[in-house]
XYZ file of C-alpha atoms in Angstrom:
339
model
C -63.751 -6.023 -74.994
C -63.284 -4.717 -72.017
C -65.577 -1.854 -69.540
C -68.450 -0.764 -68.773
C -69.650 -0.558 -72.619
C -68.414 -4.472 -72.985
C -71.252 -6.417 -74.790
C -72.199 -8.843 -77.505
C -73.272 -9.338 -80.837
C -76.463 -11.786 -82.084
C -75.583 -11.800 -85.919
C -79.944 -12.731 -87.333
C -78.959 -13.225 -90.626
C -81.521 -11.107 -93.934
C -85.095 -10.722 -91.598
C -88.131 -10.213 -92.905
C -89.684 -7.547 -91.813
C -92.923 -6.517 -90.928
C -93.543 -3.848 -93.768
C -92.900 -6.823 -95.672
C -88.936 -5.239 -96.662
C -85.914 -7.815 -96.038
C -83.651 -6.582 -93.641
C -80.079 -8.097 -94.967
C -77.598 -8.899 -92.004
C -79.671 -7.898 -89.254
C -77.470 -7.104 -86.157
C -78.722 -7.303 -82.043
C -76.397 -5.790 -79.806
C -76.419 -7.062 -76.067
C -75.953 -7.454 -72.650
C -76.055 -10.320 -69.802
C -75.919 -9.943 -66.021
C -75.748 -13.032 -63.571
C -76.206 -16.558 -64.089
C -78.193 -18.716 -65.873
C -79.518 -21.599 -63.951
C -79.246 -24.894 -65.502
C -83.006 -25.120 -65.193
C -83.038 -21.115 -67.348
C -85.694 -20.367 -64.850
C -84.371 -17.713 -63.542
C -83.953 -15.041 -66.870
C -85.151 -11.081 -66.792
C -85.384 -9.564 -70.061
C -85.031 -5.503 -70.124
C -85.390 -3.795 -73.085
C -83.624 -0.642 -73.958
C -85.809 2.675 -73.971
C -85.755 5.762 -76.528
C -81.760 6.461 -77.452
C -80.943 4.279 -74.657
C -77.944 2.413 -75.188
C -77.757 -0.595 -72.506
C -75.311 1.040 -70.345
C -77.757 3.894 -69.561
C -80.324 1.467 -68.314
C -77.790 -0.757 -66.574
C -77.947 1.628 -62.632
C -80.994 -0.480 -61.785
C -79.478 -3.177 -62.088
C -77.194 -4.887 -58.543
C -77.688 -6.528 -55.281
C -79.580 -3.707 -53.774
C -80.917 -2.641 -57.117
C -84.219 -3.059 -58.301
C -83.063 -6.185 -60.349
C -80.584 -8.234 -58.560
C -78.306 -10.101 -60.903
C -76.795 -12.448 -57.593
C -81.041 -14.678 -58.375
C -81.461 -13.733 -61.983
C -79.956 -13.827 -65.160
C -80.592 -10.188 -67.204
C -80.682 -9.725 -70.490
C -80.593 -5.967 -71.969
C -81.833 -6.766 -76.088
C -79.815 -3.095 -77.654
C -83.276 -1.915 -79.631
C -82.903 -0.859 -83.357
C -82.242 2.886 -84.061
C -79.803 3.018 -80.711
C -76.455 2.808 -82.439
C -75.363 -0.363 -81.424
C -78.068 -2.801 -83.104
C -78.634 -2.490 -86.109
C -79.406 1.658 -87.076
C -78.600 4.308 -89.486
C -75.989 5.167 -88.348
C -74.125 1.462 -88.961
C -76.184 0.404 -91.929
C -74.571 1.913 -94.657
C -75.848 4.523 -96.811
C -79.282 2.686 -97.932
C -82.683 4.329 -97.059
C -83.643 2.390 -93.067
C -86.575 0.826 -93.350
C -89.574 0.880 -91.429
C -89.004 -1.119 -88.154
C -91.828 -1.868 -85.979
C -91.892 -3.160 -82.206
C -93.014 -6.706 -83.500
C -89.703 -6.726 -85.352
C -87.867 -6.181 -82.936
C -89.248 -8.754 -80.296
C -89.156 -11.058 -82.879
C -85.348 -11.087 -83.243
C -85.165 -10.770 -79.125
C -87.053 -13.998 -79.206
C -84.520 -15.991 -81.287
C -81.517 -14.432 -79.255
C -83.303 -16.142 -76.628
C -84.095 -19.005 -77.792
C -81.151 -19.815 -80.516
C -78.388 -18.933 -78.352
C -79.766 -19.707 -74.730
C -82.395 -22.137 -75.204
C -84.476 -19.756 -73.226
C -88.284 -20.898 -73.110
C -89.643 -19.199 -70.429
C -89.055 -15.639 -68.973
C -89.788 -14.988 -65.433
C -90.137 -11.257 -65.864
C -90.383 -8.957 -68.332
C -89.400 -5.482 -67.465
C -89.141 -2.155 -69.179
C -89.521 1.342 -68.903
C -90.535 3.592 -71.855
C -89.981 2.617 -75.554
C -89.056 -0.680 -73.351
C -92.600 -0.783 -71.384
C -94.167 -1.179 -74.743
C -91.831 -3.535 -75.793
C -92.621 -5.243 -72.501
C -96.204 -5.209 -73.405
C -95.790 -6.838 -76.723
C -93.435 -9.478 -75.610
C -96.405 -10.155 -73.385
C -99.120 -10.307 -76.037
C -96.939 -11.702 -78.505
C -95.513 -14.965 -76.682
C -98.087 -15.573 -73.986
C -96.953 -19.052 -72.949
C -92.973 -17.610 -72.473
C -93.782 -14.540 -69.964
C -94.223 -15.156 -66.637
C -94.109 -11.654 -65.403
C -94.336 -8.582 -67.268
C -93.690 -4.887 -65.594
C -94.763 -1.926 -67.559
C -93.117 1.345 -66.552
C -94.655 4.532 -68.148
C -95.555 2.468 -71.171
C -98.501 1.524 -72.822
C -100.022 -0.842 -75.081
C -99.640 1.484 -78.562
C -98.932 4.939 -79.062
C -101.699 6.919 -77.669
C -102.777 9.780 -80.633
C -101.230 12.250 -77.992
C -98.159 10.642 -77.288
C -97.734 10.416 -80.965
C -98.140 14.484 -81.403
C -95.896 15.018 -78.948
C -93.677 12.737 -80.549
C -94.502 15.463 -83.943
C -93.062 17.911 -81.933
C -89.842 16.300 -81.303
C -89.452 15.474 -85.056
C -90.343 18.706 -85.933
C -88.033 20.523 -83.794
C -84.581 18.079 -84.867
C -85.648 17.910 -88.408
C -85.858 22.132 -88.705
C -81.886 22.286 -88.279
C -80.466 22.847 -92.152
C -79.144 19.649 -91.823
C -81.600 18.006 -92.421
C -81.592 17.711 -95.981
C -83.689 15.497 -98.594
C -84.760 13.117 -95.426
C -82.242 12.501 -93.556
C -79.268 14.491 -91.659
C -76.223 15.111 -93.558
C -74.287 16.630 -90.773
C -75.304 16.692 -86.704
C -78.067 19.273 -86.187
C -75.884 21.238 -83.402
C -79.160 23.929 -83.603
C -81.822 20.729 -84.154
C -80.189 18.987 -80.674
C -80.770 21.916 -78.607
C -84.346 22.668 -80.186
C -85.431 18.882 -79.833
C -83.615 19.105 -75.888
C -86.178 22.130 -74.798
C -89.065 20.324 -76.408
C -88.254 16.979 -74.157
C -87.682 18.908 -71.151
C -91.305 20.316 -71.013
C -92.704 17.115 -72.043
C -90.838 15.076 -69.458
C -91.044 16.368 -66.962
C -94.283 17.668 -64.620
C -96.405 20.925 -64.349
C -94.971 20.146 -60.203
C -91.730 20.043 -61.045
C -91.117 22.762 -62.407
C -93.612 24.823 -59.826
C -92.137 23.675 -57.214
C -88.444 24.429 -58.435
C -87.564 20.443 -57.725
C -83.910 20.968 -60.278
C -82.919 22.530 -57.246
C -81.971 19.502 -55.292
C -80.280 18.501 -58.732
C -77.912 20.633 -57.712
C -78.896 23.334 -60.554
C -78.477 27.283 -59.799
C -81.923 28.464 -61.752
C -84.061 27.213 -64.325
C -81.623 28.189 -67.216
C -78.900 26.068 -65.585
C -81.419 23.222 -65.421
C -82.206 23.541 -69.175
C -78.850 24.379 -70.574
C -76.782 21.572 -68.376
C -79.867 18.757 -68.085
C -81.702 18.924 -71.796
C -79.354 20.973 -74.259
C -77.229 18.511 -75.098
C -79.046 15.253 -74.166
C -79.701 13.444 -77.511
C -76.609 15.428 -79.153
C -74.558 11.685 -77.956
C -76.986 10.104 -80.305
C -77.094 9.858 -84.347
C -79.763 12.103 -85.550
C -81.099 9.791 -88.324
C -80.626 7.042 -85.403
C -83.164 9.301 -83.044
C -85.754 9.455 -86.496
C -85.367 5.545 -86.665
C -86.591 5.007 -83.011
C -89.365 7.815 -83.121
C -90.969 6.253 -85.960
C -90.592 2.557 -84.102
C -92.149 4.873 -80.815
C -94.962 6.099 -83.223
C -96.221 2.097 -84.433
C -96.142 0.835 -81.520
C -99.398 -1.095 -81.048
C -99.628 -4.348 -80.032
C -102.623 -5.226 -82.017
C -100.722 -4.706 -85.265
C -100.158 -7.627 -88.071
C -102.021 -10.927 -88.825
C -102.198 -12.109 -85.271
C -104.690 -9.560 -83.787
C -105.549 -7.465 -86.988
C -105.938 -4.006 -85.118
C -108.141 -5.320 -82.006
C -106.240 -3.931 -79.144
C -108.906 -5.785 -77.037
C -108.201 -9.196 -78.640
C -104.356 -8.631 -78.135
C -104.755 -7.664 -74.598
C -107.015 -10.418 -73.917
C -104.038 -12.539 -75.207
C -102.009 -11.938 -72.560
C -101.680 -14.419 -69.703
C -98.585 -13.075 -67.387
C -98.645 -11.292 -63.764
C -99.014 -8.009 -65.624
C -97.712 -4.715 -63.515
C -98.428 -1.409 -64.893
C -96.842 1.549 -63.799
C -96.848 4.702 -65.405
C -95.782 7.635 -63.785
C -98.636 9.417 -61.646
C -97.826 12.547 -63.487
C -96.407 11.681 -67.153
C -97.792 13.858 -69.739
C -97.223 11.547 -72.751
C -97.753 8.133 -71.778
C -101.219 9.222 -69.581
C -102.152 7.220 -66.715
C -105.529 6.829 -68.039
C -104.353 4.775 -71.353
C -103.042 1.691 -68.746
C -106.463 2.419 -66.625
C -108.147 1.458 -70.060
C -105.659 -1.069 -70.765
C -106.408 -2.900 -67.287
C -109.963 -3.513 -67.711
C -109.266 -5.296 -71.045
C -106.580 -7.660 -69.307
C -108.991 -10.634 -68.972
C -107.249 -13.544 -68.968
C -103.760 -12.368 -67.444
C -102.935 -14.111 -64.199
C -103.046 -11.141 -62.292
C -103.315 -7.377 -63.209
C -102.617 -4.529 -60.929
C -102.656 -0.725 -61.888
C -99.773 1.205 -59.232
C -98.556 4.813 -60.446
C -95.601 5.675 -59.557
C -96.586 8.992 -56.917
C -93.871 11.165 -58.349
C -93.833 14.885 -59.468
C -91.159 14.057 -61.897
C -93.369 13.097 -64.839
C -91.754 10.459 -67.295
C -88.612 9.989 -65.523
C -90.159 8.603 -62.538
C -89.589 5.309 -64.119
C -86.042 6.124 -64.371
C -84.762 7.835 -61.590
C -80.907 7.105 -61.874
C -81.052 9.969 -58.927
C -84.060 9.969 -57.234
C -84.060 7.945 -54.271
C -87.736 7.887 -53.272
C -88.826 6.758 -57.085
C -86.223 4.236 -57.074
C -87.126 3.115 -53.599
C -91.118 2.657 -55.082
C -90.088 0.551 -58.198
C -87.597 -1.627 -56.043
C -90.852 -2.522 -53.613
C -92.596 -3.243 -56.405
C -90.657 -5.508 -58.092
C -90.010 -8.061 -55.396
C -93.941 -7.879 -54.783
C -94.218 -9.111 -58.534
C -91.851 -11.529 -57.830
C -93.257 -13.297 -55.255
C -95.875 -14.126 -57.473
């Protein structure tokens, strides 16, 4: 294959899963930038975030970028529920099971491992969905990450995040059809609904006060909502979208036999140069969970707290076109780097 949607295909065989389920001919989608040194010292893992398919995430990523693919060798794991890993949408007609965050690192790991012979990861980084994938690939091999950088992530779903996350559901899975649990058709009305419910979620009180879709290049607020949110997630499988909200909604690093539910114990696992970032004003994934979080990191090498100072809420860890946003997570990264 050729383009900008090129990638590969890490065949993991039947997995066992964490709700205890086999999942038969499990399927990771990916994508590699750069080289790998003969040492594999040199390897960035970055995770895919909600409905994020790796060529969405792939803009940070260049010489000037924030990760420069000229010192390290990237690797974008596809995650579950996106389209091209394993989802709905290409499992066949079968109910999807439950997948859970430790699922999916765990099938990241042996990409890693089995076809790389990868031991050791000198940064971690994520944004989203992939901030707390970042954060259990940190908790979950301790000896193998280096680095980790949390963007507007956290640890687990916070009990807010995970009503907002209601929200969403509830506004995709009104559409009629939705029918007996799943979609039947796309949910033309359910993309729009879900679209208007993200775009006062994502972004801030600020940025809509201060009229900031104007330098988007948008007319009025209408032409903000209609062009920006409207059809945003209508790219995306709708019984793909439920896969990763429910993934979203588990999230908790703590979970299974390892930690059994102590968030404290599975932070206190962690040993990496941890970053945390969350967006100075996000409204789901709240400052004040990785300001818990940070206090409870006592054995990582180092553990700094820097939100992003950005009126653009959630997407301040993404800004594909924000300059000064993009500027603060570039600055950041090399500092991590260095260590």
């Amino acid at each position: 294959m050729t383009g900008q949607r090129e990638y590969e295909m890490f065949e993991a065989g039947d997995v066992p899963l964490q709700s205890g389920v086999v999942f038969p001919a499990m399927k990771l989608a990916y994508k590699t930038y750069g080289t790998l040194r003969p040492a594999k010292d040199n390897v960035i893992l970055y995770p895919t975030s909600f409905s994020a398919q790796h060529f969405d995430t792939e803009w940070l990523i260049g010489p000037d970028g924030v990760l420069d693919p000229t010192r390290y060798f990237i690797v974008i794991p596809n995650l579950f529920g996106n389209g091209l890993s394993s989802s709905p949408s290409n499992s066949g007609d079968a109910p999807f099971p439950e997948l859970t965050y430790h699922d999916a690192i765990a099938v990241q790991h042996r990409l890693l491992t089995e076809r790389f012979g990868i031991t050791k990861l000198a940064l971690v980084y994520g944004w989203s969905m992939g901030g707390m994938q970042t954060y259990h690939w940190a908790a979950l091999h301790p000896d193998m990450v280096v680095r980790a950088a949390v963007v507007c992530g956290s640890a687990r779903c916070a009990p807010y995040n995970y009503v907002f996350l209601e929200s969403v559901k509830a506004a995709l899975t009104g559409d009629p059809a939705f029918r007996d649990g799943r979609f039947v058709e796309k949910p033309v009305v359910g993309y729009r609904a879900m679209g208007r419910v993200y775009a006062g979620w994502a972004m801030s009180h600020g940025f809509y006060r201060d009229e900031m879709w104007r330098a988007a290049g948008f007319s009025s607020l209408e032409d903000y909502l209609v062009r920006a949110w409207d059809a945003a997630f209508a790219r995306r499988d709708a019984n793909d979208l439920l896969a990763q909200i429910g993934i979203w909604q588990r999230g908790d690093i703590s979970r299974g036999a390892a930690f059994g539910g102590d968030l404290a114990r599975a932070l206190a696992a962690i040993k990496a140069h941890m970053l945390l970032m969350p967006g100075a004003t996000d409204r789901y994934f709240d400052v004040r969970d990785n300001e818990d979080e940070l206090g409870k990191l006592t054995n990582a090498k180092s553990a700094v707290l820097h939100p992003i100072p950005s009126l653009h809420g959630h997407r301040a860890g993404n800004p594909v076109n924000n300059p000064r946003d993009q500027a603060f997570l570039k600055a950041e990264i090399a500092e991590l780097l260095r260590e």
